[in-house]
PDB file of C-alpha atoms in Angstrom:
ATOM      1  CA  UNK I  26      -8.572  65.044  81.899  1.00  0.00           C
ATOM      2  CA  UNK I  27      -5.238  64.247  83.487  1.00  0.00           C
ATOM      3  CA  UNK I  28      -3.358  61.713  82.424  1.00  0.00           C
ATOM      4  CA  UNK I  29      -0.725  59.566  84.528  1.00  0.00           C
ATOM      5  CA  UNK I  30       2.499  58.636  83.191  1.00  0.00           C
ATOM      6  CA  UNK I  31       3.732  55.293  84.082  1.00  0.00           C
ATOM      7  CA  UNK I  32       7.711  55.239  84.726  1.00  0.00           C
ATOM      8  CA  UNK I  33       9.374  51.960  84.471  1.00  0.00           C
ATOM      9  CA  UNK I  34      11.623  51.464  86.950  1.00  0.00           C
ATOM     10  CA  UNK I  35      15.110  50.790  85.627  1.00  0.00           C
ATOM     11  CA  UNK I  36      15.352  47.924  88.133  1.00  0.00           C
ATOM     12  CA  UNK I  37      12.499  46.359  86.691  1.00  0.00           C
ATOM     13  CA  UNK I  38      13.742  46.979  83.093  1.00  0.00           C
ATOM     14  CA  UNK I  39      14.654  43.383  83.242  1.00  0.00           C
ATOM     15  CA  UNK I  40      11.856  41.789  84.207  1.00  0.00           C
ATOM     16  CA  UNK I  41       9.551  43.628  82.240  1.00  0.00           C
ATOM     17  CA  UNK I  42      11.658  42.114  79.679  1.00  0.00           C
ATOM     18  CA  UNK I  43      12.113  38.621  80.656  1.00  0.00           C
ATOM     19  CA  UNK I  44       8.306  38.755  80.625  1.00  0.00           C
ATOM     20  CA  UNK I  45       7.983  39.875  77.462  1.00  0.00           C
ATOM     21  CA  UNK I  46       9.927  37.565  75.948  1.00  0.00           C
ATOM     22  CA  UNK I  47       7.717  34.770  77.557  1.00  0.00           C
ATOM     23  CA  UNK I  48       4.850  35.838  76.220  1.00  0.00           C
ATOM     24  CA  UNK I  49       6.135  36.250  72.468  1.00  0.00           C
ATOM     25  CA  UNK I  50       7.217  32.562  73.412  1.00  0.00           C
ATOM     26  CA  UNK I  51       3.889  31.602  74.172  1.00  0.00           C
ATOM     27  CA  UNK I  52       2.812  33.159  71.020  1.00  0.00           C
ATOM     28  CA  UNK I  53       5.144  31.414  68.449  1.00  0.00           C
ATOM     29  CA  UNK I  54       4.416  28.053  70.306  1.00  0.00           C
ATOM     30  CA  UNK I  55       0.657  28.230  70.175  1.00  0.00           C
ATOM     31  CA  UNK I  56       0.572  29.345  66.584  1.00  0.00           C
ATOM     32  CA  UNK I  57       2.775  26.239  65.468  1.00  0.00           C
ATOM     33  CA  UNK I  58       0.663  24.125  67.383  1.00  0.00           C
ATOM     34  CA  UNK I  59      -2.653  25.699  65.845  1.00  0.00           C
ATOM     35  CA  UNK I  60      -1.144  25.223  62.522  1.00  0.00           C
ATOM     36  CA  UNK I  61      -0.422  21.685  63.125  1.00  0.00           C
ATOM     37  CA  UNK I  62      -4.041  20.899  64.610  1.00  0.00           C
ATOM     38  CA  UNK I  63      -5.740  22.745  61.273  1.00  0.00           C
ATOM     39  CA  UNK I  64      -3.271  19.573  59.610  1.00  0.00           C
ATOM     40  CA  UNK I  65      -4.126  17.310  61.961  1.00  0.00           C
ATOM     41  CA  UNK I  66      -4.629  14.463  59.897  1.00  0.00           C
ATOM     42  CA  UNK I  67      -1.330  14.877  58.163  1.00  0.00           C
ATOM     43  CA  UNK I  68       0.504  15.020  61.727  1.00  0.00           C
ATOM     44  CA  UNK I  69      -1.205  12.093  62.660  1.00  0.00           C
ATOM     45  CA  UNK I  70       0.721  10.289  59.316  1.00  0.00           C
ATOM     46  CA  UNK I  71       4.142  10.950  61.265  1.00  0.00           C
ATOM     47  CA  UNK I  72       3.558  12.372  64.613  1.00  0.00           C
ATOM     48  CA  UNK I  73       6.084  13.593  67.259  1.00  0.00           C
ATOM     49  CA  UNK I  74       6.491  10.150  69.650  1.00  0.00           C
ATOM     50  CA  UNK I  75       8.524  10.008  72.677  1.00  0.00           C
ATOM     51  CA  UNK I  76      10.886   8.113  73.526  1.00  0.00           C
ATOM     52  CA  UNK I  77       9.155   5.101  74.093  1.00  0.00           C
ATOM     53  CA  UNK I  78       6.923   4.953  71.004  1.00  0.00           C
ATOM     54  CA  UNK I  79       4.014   6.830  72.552  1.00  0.00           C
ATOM     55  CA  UNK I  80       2.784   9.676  69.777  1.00  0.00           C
ATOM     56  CA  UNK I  81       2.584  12.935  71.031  1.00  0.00           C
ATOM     57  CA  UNK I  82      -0.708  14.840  70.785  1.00  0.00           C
ATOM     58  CA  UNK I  83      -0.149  18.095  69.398  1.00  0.00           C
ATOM     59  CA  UNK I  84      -2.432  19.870  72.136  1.00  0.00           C
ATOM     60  CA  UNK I  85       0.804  18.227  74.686  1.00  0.00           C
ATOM     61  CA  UNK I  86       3.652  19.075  72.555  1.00  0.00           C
ATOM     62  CA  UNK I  87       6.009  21.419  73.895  1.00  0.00           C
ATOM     63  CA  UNK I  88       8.045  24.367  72.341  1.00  0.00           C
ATOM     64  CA  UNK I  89      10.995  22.250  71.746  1.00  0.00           C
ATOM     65  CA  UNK I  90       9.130  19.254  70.038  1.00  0.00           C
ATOM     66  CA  UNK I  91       6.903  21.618  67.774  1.00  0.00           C
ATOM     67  CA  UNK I  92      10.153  23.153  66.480  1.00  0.00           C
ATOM     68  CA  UNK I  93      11.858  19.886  65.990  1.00  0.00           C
ATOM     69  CA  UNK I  94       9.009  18.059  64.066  1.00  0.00           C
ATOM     70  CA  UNK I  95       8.526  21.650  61.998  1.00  0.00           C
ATOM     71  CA  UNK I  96      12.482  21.286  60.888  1.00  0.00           C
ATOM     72  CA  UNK I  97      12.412  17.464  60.741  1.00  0.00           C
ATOM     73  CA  UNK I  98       8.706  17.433  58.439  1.00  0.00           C
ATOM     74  CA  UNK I  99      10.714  20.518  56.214  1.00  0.00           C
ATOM     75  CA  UNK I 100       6.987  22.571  57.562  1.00  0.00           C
ATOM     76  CA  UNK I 101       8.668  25.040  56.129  1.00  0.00           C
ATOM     77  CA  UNK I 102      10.249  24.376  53.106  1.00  0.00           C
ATOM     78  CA  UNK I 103      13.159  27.108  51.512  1.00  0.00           C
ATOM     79  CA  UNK I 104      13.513  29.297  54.551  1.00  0.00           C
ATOM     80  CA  UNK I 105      13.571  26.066  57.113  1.00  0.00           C
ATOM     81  CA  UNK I 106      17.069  26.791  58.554  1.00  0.00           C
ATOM     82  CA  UNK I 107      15.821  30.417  58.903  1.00  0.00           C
ATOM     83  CA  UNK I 108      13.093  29.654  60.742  1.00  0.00           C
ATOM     84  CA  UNK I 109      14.384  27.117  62.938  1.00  0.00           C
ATOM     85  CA  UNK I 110      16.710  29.284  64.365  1.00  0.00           C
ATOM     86  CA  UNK I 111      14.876  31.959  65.080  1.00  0.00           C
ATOM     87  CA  UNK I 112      12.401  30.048  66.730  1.00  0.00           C
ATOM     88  CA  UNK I 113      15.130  28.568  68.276  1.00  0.00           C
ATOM     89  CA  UNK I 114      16.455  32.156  69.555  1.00  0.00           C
ATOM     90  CA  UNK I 115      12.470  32.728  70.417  1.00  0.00           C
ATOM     91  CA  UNK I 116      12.498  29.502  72.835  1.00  0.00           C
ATOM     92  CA  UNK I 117      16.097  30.223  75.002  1.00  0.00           C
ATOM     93  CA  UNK I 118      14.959  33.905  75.438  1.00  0.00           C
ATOM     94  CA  UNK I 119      11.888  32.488  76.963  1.00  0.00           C
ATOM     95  CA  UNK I 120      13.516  30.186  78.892  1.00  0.00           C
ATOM     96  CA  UNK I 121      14.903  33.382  80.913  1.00  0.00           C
ATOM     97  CA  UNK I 122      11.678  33.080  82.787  1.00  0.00           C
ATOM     98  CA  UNK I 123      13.689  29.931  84.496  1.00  0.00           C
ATOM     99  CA  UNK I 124      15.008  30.901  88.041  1.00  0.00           C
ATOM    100  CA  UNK I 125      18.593  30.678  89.111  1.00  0.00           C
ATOM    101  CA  UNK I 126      20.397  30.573  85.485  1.00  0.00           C
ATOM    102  CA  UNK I 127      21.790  33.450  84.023  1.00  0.00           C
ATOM    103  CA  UNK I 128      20.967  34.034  80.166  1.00  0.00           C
ATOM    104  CA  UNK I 129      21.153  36.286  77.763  1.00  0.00           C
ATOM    105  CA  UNK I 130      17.690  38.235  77.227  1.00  0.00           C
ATOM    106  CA  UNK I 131      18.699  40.823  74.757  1.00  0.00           C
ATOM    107  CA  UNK I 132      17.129  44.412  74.376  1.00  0.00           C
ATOM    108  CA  UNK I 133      14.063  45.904  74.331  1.00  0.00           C
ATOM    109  CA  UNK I 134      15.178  46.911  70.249  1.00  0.00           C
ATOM    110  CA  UNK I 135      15.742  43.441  69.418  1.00  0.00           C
ATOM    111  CA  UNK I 136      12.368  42.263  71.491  1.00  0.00           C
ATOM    112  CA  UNK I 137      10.626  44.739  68.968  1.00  0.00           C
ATOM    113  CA  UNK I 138      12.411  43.307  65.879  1.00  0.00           C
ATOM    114  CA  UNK I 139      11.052  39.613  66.886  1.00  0.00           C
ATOM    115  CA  UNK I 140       7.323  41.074  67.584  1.00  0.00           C
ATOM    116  CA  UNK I 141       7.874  41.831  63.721  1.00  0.00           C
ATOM    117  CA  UNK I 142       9.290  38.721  62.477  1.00  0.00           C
ATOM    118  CA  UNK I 143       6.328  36.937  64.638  1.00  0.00           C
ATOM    119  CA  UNK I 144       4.103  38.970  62.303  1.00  0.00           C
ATOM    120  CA  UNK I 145       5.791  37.851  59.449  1.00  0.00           C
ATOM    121  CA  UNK I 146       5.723  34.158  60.605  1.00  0.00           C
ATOM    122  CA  UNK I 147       1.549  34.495  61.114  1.00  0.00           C
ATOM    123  CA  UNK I 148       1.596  35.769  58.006  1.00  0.00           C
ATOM    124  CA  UNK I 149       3.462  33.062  56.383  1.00  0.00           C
ATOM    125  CA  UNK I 150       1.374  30.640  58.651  1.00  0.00           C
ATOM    126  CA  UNK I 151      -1.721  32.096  57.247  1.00  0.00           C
ATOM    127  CA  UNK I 152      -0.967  31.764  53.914  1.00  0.00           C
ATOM    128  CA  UNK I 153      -0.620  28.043  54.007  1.00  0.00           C
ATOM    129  CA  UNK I 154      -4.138  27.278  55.825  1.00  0.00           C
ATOM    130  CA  UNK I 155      -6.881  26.271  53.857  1.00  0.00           C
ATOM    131  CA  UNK I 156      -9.940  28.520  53.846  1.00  0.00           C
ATOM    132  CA  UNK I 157     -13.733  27.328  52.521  1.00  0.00           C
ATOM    133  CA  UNK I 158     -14.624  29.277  48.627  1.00  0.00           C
ATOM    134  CA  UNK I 159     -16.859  31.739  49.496  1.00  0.00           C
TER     135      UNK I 159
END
């Protein structure tokens, strides 16, 4: 069987990339926010509230709140800074997807090494949720 090669177009390099990078977004926002509903009880003891007092559900949190109450809780303890600024670094490269602002998106390398350290946060995620004895 014949097999097609698909050539990326060095024009759409960037896009391709920009994408990318919205998706790993995505993917580190939704698995704070899953973390946080499996501890829902405990968020509800000191929930995210905006300005005006109202508490913010976790399902309606956005990127930016889920990494502020995960620094300002200490979620995650010794490596906090670490991880705040990475998924701080996560969030304005997928806020490239904006139109009409110029920002810095990176390379495809350093898209790989966050795919890697997003394995390493799951895993670190993981090990912190409470699973039923068998």
């Amino acid at each position: 069987s014949s097999r097609s090669v698909t050539r990326v177009d060095p024009h759409d390099a960037e896009g391709r990339l920009i994408l990318a990078w919205t998706n790993l977004g995505s993917l580190v926002e939704s698995s704070l926010r899953a973390f946080l509903a499996v501890f829902l009880e405990d968020y509800m003891g000191s929930p995210a509230a905006r300005r005006n007092g109202d508490v913010i559900a976790v399902k309606d949190a956005e990127f930016h709140t889920l990494r502020e109450y995960f620094r300002d809780h200490d979620v995650w303890g010794v490596d906090g800074s670490a991880w705040d600024s990475w998924i701080l670094h996560i969030q304005h490269r997928r806020n490239a997807i904006h139109s009409f602002k110029d920002r810095h998106i990176g390379s495809l390398a350093e898209f790989h090494d966050d795919v890697a350290r997003y394995l390493q946060l799951l895993g670190m995620l993981d090990a912190r949720l409470p699973y039923p004895e068998p």
